[in-house]
PDB file of C-alpha atoms in Angstrom:
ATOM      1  CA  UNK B   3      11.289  -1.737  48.310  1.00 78.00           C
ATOM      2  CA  UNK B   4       9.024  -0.679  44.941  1.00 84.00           C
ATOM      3  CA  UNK B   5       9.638   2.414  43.534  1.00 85.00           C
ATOM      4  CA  UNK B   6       6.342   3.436  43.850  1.00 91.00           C
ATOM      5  CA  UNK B   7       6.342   3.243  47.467  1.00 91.00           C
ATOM      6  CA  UNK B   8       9.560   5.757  47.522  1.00 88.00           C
ATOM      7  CA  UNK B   9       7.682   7.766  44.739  1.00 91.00           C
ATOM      8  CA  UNK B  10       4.596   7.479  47.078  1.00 94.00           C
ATOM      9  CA  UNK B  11       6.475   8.658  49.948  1.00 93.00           C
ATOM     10  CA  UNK B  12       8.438  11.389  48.505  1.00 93.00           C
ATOM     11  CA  UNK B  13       6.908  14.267  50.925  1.00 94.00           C
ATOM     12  CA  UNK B  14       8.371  12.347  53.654  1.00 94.00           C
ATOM     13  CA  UNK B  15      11.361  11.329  52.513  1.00 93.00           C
ATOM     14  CA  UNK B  16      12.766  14.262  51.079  1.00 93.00           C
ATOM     15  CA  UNK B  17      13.154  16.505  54.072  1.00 95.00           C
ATOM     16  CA  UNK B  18      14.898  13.407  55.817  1.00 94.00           C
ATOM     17  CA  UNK B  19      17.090  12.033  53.813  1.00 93.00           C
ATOM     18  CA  UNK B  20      17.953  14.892  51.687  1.00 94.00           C
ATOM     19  CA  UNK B  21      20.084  16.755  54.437  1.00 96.00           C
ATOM     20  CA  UNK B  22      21.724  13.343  55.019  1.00 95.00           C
ATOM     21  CA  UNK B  23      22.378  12.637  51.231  1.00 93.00           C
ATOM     22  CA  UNK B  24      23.820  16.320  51.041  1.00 96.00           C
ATOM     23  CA  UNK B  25      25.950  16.360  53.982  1.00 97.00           C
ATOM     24  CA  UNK B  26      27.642  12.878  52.736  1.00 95.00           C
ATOM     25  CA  UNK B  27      28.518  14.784  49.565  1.00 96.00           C
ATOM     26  CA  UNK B  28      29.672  18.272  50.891  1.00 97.00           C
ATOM     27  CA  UNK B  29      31.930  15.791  52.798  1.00 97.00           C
ATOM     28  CA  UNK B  30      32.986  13.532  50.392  1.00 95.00           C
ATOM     29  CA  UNK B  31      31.459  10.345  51.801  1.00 94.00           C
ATOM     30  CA  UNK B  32      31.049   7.665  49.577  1.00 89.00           C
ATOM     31  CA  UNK B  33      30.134   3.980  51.398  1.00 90.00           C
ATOM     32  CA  UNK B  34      32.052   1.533  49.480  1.00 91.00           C
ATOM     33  CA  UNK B  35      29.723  -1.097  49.680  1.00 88.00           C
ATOM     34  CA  UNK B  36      27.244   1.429  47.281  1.00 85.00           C
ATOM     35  CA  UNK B  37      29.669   1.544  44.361  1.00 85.00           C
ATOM     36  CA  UNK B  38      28.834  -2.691  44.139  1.00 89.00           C
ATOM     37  CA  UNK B  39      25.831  -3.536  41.961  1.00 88.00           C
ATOM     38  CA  UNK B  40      25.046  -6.753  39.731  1.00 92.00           C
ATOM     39  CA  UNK B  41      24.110  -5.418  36.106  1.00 93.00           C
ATOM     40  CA  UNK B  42      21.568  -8.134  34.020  1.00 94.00           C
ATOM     41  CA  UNK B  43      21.350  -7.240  30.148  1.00 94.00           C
ATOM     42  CA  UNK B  44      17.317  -7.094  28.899  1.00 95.00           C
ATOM     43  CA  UNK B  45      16.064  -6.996  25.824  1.00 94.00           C
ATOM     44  CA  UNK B  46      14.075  -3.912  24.313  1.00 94.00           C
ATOM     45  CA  UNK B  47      10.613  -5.119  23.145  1.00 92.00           C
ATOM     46  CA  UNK B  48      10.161  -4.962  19.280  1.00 92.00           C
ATOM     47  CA  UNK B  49      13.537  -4.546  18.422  1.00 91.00           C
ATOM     48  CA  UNK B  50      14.279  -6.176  15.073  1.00 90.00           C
ATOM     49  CA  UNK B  51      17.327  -8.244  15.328  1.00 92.00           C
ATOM     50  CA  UNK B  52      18.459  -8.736  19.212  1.00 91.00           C
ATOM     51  CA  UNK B  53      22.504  -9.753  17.901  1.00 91.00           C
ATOM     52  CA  UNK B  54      22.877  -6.562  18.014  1.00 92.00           C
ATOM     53  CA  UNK B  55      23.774  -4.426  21.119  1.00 92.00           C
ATOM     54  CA  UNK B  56      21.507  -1.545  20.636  1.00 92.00           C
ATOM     55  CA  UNK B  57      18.357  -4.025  21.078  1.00 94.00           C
ATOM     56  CA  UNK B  58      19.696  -4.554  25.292  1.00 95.00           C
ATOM     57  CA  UNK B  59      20.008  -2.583  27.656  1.00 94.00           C
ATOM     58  CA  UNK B  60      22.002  -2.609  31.027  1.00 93.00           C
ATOM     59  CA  UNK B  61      20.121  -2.396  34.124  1.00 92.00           C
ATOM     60  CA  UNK B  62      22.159  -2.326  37.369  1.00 86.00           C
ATOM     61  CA  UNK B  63      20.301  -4.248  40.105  1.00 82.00           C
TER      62      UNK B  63
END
């Protein structure tokens, strides 16, 4: 799903899922399957020398 749709839809999703989202961390609910992501290193545009770490960056898919 794009993140402009969600941004799009933020009136509506808000008053849904934030009760849900809220409740699972008064309660300490944490689905295991959420704490698995794949991370892919990119590289920054106009960066100089990209051997060097500060020219990627981590994004967690």
């Amino acid at each position: 799903i794009p993140n402009n749709l969600f941004k799009a839809c933020l009136s509506l999703l808000i008053p849904r899922l934030g009760p849900i989202y809220q409740a699972m961390y008064n309660l300490r609910i944490h689905p295991e399957n959420w704490a698995l992501n794949d991370t892919i290193i990119l590289k920054k545009l106009g960066q100089a020398n990209y051997r060097q770490p500060s020219a990627m960056q981590p994004v967690a898919v």
